[in-house]
Coordinates of C-alpha atoms and ligand atoms in Angstrom, one line a residue:
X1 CA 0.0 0.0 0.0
X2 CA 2.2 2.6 1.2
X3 CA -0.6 5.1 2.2
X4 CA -4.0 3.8 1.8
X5 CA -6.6 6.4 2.3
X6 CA -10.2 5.4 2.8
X7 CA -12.8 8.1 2.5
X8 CA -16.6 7.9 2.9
X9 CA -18.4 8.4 -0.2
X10 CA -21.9 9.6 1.0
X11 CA -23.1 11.6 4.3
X12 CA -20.9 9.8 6.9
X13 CA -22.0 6.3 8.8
X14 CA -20.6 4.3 5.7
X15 CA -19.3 1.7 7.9
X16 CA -15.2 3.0 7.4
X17 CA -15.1 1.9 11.0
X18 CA -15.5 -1.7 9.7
X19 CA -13.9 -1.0 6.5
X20 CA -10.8 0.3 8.3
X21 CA -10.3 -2.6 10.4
X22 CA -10.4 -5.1 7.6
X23 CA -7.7 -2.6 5.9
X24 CA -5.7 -2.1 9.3
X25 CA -4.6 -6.3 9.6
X26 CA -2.0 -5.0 7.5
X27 CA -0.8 -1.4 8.2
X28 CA 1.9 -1.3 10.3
X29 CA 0.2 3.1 10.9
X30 CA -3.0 3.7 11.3
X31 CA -3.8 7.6 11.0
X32 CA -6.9 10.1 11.7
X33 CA -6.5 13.1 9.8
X34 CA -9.8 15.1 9.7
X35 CA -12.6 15.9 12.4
X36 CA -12.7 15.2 16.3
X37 CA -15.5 13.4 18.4
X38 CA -18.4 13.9 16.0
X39 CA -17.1 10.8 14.2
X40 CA -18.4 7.7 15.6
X41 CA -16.8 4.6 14.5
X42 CA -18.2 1.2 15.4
X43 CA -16.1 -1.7 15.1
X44 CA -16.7 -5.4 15.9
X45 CA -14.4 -8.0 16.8
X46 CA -16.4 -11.4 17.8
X47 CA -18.3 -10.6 20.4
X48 CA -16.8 -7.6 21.3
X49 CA -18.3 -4.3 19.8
X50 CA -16.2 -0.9 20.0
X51 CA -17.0 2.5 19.4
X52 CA -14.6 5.0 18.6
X53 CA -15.0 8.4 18.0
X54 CA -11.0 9.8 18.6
X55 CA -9.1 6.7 18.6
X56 CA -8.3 5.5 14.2
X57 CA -9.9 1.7 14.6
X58 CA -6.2 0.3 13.8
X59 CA -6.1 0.3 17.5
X60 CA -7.8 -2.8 17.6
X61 CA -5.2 -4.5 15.5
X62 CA -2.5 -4.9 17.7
X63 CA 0.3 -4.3 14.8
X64 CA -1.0 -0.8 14.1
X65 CA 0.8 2.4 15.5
X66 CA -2.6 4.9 15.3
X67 CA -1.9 8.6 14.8
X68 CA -4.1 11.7 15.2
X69 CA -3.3 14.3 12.1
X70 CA -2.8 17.7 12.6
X71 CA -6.1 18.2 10.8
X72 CA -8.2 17.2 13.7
X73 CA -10.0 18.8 16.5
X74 CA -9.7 16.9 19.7
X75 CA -11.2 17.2 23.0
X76 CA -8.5 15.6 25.9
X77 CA -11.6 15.1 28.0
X78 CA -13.5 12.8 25.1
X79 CA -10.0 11.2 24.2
X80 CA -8.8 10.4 27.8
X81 CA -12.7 8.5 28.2
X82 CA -11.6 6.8 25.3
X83 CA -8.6 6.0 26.2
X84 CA -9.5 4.7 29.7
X85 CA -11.9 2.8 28.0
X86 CA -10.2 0.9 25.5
X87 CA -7.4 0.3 28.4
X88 CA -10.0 -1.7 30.5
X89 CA -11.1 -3.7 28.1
X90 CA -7.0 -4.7 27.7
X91 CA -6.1 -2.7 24.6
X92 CA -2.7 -1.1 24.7
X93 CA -3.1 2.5 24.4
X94 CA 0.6 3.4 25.3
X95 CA 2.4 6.4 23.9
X96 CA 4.1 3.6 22.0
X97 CA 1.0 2.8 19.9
X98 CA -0.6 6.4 20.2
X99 CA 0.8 9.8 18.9
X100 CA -1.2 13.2 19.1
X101 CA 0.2 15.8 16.7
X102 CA 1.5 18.6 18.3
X103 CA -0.3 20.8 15.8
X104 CA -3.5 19.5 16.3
X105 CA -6.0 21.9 17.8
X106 CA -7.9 21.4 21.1
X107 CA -11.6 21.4 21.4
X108 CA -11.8 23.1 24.9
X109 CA -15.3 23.4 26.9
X110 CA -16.0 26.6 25.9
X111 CA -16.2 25.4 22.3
X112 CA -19.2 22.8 23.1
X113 CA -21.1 25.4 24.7
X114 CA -20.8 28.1 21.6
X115 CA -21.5 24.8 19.0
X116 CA -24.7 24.2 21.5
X117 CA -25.5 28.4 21.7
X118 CA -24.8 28.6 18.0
X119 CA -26.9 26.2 16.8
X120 CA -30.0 27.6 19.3
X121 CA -29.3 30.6 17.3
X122 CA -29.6 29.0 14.3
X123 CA -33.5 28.4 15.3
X124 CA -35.0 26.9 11.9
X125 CA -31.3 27.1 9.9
X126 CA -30.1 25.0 12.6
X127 CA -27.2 22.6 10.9
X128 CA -27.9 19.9 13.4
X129 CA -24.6 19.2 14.6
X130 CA -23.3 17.0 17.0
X131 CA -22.9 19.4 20.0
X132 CA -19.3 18.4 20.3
X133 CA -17.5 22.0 19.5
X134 CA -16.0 21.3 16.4
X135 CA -17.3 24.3 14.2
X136 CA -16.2 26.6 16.9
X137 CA -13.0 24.6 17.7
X138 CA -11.9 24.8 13.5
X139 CA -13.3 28.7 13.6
X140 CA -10.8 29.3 16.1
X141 CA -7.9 27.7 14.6
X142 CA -8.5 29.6 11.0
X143 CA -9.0 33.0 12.8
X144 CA -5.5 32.0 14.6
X145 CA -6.8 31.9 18.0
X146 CA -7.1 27.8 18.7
X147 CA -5.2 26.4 21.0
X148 CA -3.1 23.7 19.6
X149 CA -2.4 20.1 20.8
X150 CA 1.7 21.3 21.7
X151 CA 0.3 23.5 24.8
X152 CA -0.2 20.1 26.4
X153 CA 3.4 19.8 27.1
X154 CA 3.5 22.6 29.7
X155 CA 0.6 22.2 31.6
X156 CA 1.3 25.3 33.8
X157 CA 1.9 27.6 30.7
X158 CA -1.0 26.0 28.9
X159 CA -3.3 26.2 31.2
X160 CA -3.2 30.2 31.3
X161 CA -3.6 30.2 27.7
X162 CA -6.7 28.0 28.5
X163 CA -8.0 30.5 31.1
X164 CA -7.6 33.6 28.5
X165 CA -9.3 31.8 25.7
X166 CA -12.1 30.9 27.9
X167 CA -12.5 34.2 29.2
X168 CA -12.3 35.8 26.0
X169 CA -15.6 33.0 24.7
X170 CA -17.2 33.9 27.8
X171 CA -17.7 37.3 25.9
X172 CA -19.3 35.8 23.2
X173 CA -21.3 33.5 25.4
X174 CA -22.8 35.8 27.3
X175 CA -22.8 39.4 24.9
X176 CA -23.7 37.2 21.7
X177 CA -25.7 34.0 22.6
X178 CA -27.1 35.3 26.4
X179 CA -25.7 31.8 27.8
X180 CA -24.1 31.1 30.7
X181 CA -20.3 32.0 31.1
X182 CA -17.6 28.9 32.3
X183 CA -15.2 29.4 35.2
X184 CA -12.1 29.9 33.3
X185 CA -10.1 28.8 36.3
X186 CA -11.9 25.5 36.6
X187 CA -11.5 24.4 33.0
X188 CA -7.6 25.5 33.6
X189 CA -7.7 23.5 36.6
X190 CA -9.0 20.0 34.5
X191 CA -6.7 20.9 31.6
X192 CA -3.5 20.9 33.6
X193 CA -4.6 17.0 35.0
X194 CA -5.7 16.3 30.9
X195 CA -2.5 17.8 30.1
X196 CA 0.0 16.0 32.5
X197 CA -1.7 12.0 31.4
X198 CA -1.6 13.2 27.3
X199 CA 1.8 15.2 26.9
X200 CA 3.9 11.7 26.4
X201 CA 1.3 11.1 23.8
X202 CA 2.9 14.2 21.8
X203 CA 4.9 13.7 18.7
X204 CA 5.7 15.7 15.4
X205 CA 3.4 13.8 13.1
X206 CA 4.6 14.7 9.9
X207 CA 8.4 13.7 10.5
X208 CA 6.7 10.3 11.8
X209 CA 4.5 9.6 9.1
X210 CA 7.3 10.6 6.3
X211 CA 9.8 8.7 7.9
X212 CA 7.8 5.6 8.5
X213 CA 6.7 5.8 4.9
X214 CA 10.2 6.1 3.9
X215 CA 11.2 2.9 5.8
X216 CA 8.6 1.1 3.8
X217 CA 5.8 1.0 6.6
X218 CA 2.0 0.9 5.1
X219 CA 0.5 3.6 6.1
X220 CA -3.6 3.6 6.1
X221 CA -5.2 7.0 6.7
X222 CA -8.8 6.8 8.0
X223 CA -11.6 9.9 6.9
X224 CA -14.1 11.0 9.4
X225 CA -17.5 11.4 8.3
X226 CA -17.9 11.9 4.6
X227 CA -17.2 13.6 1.1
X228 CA -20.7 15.5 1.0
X229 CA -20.1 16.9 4.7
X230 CA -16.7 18.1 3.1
X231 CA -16.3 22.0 4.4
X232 CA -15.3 22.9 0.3
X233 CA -16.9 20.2 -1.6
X234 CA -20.4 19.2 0.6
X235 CA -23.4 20.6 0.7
X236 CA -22.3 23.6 2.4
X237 CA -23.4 25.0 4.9
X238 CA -24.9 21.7 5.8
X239 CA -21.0 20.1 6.3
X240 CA -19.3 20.1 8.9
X241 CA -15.9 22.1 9.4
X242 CA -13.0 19.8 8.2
X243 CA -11.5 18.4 4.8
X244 CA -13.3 15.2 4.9
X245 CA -12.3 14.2 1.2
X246 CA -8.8 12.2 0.5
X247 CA -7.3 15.6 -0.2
X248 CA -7.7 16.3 3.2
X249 CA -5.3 13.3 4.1
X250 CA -2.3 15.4 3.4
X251 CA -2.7 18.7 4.4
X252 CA -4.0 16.5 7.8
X253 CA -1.4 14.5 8.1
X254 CA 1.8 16.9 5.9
X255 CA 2.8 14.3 3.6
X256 CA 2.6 15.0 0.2
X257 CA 0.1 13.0 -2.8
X258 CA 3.3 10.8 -4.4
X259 CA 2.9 7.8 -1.7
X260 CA -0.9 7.3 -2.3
X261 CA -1.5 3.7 -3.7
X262 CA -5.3 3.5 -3.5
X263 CA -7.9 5.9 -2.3
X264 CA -11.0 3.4 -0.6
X265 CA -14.3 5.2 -0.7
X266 CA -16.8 3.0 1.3
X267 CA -20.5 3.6 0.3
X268 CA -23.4 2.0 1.3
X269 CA -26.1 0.8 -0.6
X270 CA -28.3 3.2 0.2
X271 CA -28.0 6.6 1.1
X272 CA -28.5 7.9 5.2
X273 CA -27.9 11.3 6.4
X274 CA -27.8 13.1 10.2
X275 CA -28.7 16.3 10.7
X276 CA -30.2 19.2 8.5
X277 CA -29.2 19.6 4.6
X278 CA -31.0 18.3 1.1
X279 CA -30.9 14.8 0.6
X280 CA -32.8 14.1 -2.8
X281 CA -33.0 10.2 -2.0
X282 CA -34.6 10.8 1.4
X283 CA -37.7 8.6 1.8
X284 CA -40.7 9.2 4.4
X285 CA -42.3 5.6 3.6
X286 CA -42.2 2.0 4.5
X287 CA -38.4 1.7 2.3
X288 CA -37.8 4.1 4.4
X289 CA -38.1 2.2 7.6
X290 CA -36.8 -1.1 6.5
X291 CA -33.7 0.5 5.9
X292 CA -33.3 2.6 9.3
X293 CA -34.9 -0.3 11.4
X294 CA -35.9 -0.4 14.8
X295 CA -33.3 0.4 16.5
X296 CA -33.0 -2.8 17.7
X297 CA -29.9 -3.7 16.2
X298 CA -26.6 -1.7 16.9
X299 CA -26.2 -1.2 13.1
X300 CA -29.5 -0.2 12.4
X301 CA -29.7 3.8 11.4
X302 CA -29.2 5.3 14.1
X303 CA -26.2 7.8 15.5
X304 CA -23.5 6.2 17.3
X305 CA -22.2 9.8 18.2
X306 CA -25.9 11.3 19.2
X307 CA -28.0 8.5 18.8
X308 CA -30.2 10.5 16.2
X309 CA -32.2 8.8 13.8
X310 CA -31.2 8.8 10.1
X311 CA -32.5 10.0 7.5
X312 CA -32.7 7.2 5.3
X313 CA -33.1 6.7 1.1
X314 CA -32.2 5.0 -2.0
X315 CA -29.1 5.7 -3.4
X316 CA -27.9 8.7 -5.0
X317 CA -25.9 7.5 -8.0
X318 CA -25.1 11.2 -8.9
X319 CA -23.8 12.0 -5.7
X320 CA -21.3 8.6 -5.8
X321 CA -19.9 9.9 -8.6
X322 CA -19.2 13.0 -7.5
X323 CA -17.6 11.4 -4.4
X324 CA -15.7 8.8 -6.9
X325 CA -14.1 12.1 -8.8
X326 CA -13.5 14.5 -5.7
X327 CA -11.8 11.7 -3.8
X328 CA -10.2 10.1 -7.1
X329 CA -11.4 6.7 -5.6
X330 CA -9.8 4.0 -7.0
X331 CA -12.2 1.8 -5.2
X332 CA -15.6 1.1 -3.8
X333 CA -16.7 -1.0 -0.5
X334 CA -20.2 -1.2 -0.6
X335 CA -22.0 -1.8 2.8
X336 CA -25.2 -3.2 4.2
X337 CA -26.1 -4.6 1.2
X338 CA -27.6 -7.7 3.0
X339 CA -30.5 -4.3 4.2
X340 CA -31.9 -4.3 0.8
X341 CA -33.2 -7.9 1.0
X342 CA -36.8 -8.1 0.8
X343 CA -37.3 -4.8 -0.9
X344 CA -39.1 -5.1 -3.8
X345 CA -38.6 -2.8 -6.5
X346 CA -34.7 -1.5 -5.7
X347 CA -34.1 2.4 -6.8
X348 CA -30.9 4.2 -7.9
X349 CA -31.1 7.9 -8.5
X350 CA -29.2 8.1 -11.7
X351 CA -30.3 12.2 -12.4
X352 CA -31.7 14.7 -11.3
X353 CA -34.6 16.8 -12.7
X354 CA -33.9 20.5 -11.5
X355 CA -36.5 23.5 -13.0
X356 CA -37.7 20.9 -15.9
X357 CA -34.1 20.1 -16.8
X358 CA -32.6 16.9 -16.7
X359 CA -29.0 16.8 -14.8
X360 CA -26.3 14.3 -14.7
X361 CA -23.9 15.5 -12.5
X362 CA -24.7 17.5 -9.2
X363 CA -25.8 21.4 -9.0
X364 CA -23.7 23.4 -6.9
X365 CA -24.5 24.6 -3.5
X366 CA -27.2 23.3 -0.9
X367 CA -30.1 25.5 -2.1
X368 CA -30.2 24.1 -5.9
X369 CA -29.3 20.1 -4.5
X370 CA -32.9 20.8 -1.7
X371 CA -34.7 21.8 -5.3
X372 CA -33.8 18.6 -6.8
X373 CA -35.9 15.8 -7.8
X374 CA -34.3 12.0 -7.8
X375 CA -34.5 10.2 -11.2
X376 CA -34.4 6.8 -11.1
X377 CA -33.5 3.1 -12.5
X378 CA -35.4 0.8 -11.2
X379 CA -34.1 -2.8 -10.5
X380 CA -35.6 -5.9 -9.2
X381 CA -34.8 -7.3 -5.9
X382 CA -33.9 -10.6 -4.2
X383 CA -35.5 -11.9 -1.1
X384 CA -33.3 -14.2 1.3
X385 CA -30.7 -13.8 3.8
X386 CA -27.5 -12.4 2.2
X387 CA -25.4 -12.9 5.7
X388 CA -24.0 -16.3 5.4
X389 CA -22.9 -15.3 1.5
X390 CA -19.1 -15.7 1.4
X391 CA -18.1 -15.4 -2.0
X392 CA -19.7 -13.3 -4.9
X393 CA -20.8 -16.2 -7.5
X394 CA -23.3 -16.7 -4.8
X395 CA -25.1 -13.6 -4.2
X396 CA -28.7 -13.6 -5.9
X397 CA -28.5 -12.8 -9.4
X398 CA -30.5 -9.7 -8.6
X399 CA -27.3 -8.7 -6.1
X400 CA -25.2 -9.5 -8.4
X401 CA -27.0 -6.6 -10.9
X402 CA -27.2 -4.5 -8.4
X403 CA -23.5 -3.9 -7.4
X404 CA -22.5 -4.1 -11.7
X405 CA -25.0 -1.1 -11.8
X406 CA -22.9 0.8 -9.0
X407 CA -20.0 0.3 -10.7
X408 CA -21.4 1.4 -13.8
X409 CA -23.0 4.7 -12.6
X410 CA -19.9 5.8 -10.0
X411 CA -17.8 4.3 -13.0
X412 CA -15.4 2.8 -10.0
X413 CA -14.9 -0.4 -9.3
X414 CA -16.8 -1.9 -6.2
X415 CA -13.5 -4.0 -4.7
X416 CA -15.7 -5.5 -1.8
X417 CA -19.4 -5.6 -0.4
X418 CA -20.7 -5.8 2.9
X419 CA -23.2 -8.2 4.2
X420 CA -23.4 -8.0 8.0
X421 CA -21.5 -6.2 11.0
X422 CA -19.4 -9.3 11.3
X423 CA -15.3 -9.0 10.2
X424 CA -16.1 -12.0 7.6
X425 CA -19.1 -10.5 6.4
X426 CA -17.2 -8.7 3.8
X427 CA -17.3 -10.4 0.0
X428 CA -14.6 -9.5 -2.6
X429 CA -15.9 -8.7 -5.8
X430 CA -13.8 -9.8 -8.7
X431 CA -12.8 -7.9 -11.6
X432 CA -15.1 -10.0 -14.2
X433 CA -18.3 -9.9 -12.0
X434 CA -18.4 -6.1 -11.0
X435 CA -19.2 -5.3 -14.9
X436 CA -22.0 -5.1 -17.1
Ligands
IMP1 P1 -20.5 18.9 13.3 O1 -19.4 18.2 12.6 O2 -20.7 18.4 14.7 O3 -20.2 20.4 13.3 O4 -21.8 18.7 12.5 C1 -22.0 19.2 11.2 C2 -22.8 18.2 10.3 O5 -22.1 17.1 10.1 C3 -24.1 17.8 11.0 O6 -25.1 17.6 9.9 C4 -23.8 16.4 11.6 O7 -24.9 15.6 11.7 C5 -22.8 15.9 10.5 N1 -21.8 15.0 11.1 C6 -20.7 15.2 11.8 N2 -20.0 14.1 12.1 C7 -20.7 13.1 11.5 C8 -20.5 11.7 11.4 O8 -19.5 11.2 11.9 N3 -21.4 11.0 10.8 C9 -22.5 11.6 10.2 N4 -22.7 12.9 10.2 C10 -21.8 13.6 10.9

């Protein structure tokens, strides 16, 4: 490989948890490059089932050095939970398996309660997001007042930078949103114990990454959420604040494009979303519902970060190519196929009709994407378990369509499919089989 990126292709919730995992049995680096604790990665290993919102999921495979980018937001109060966590469940989470990047920036309290006050503001144009300070925390670090990861190695000296940026929100708090101020002292007081447990954890990421990549190491570099929440290339302003796409990988990380050897997008077969934002696909019926759920099931559609319900739909052909050529994907993994069992017909949105003109490729911007309507390809569907399926020659025939139809309309190869949370739940696709 030497650096493997795997992006998701749709809203987020692809499954790149999962997707990672299988990819991580053979990375000796396991990297996060984007985002902070909105990411929710669930991940499971036999009976065990892990969800990780900091932490890449490489962690679980005890080869993997794991490596927070530069690129991402983090909270030392989430990552220490996560940390403990994973430590009592026996996973080594030593400075020899982890490394921050010093020039990662720190989502401090202050930055949850102005994503919580901003969004109240928002009232109606509320973005929906996951409460956990990241807009505020990325604002900070463009307008060059973040706090980065480096002023955990003097606690003392960090923690008065701590107190003056909290004091300084505590204007906008208060003067802006009419919310409650925080005691800048207190949240000094927790950052210098944060500070003192993660400052062996520091490390100059870049130098790392390069030199491991140099020694021949395979690096895999895991997105958070997905291309259409992409802060240049989503449906703005419905995104969230990071470079989500594979782009993002190196500006997250500070390596440059020449040791990329696949970009993974990972897909599922239908299309979910959290949050606010137009979603042409989105269903309010009884497809709708079989493809959320209960909520009975840890992988049916609901939040792992928030617990939220998804929005749920068929899938959006037109936005899978876009993701395919923003991403330069050189592969798909297409999950939860095994959901669409039963359903009877099966829908891919293969245009869009937008003022009584037909589109093939995506309108710009959120407003024009909320004004479009789906056009669709219908195709028939199978009924039948597809969770015991192993091996592609024995999907049903109707499957087997299905995913040759996805690789005609993203024009990507689909390298794998998904049939169940499992680890061997996962069927490669050969070469032959994925076309028309
Ligand atoms: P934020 O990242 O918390 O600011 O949220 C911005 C938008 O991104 C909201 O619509 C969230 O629901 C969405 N979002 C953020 N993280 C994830 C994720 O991991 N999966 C799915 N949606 C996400």
């Amino acid at each position: 490989m030497p650096l493997t990126i795997i992006v998701g292709a749709q809203w987020g919730d692809e499954g790149k948890g999962r997707v990672t995992d299988l990819f991580a049995a053979q990375a000796d680096v396991a990297v996060r490059y984007s985002g902070g604790d909105n990411a929710g990665h669930t991940v499971t290993v036999g009976a065990e089932r892990y969800k990780l919102h900091l932490v890449p999921s490489g962690i679980l495979c005890p080869g993997a050095v794991c490596v927070l980018g530069s690129g991402m937001v983090i909270n030392p109060e989430a990552l220490l939970r996560e940390m403990d966590g994973l430590a009592a469940r026996g996973v080594d989470v030593s400075p020899a398996r982890l490394k921050i990047s010093r020039a990662a920036h720190l989502i401090l309290p202050c930055h949850t309660a102005l994503d919580a006050a901003a969004e109240r503001a928002r009232g109606q144009g509320a973005i929906g997001t996951t409460l956990r300070g990241i807009g505020p925390a990325y604002t900070d670090k463009a307008a060059r007042g973040g706090l980065r990861a480096e002023a955990l190695a003097d606690p003392e000296a960090g923690a008065e930078q701590v107190a003056a940026l909290v004091a300084e929100k505590n204007r906008s708090l208060t003067q802006l949103y009419g919310a409650e101020p925080l005691d800048p002292q207190a949240v000094a007081r927790q950052f210098v114990e944060h500070a003192r447990r993660l400052a062996p954890y520091l490390a100059d990421v870049s130098l790392y990454v390069y030199e491991r990549l140099q020694a021949g190491a395979r690096v895999l570099a895991e997105g958070a959420q997905g291309t259409l929440l992409d802060l240049d290339h989503g449906s703005y302003p419905f995104v969230t604040s990071s470079s989500t796409t594979a782009g993002g990988a190196f500006a997250g990380l500070g390596v440059g494009p020449q040791w990329t050897a696949r970009v993974v997008g990972v897909a599922k077969a239908f299309q979910t979303r959290v949050g606010s934002g137009p979603m042409p696909t989105e269903l309010h019926d009884e497809v709708a519902q079989h493809l959320r759920g209960t909520g009975a099931n840890p992988w049916d559609e609901y939040g792992t970060t928030t617990g939220r319900p998804r929005r749920c739909g068929w899938l959006d052909g037109v936005l899978l190519r876009y993701a395919a050529r923003v991403n330069g994907l050189t592969e798909i993994v297409l999950t939860k196929l095994d959901i669409l069992g039963g359903l009877e017909p099966l829908r891919i949105c293969t245009g869009y009709l937008l003022d009584g003109e037909r589109l093939a490729e995506a309108p710009l911007g959120a407003e024009a994407l909320a004004r479009c309507t789906p056009i669709y390809e219908e195709l028939s569907g199978w009924t039948g378990d597809l969770q015991d399926v192993r091996r592609s020659a024995d999907l049903p025939e109707a499957a087997q369509v299905y995913v040759r139809r996805v690789v005609a309309i993203a024009g990507v190869p689909v390298a794998w499919v998904s049939v169940g949370p499992e680890r061997d739940q996962m069927i490669t696709i050969d070469e032959e089989s994925s076309h028309d």
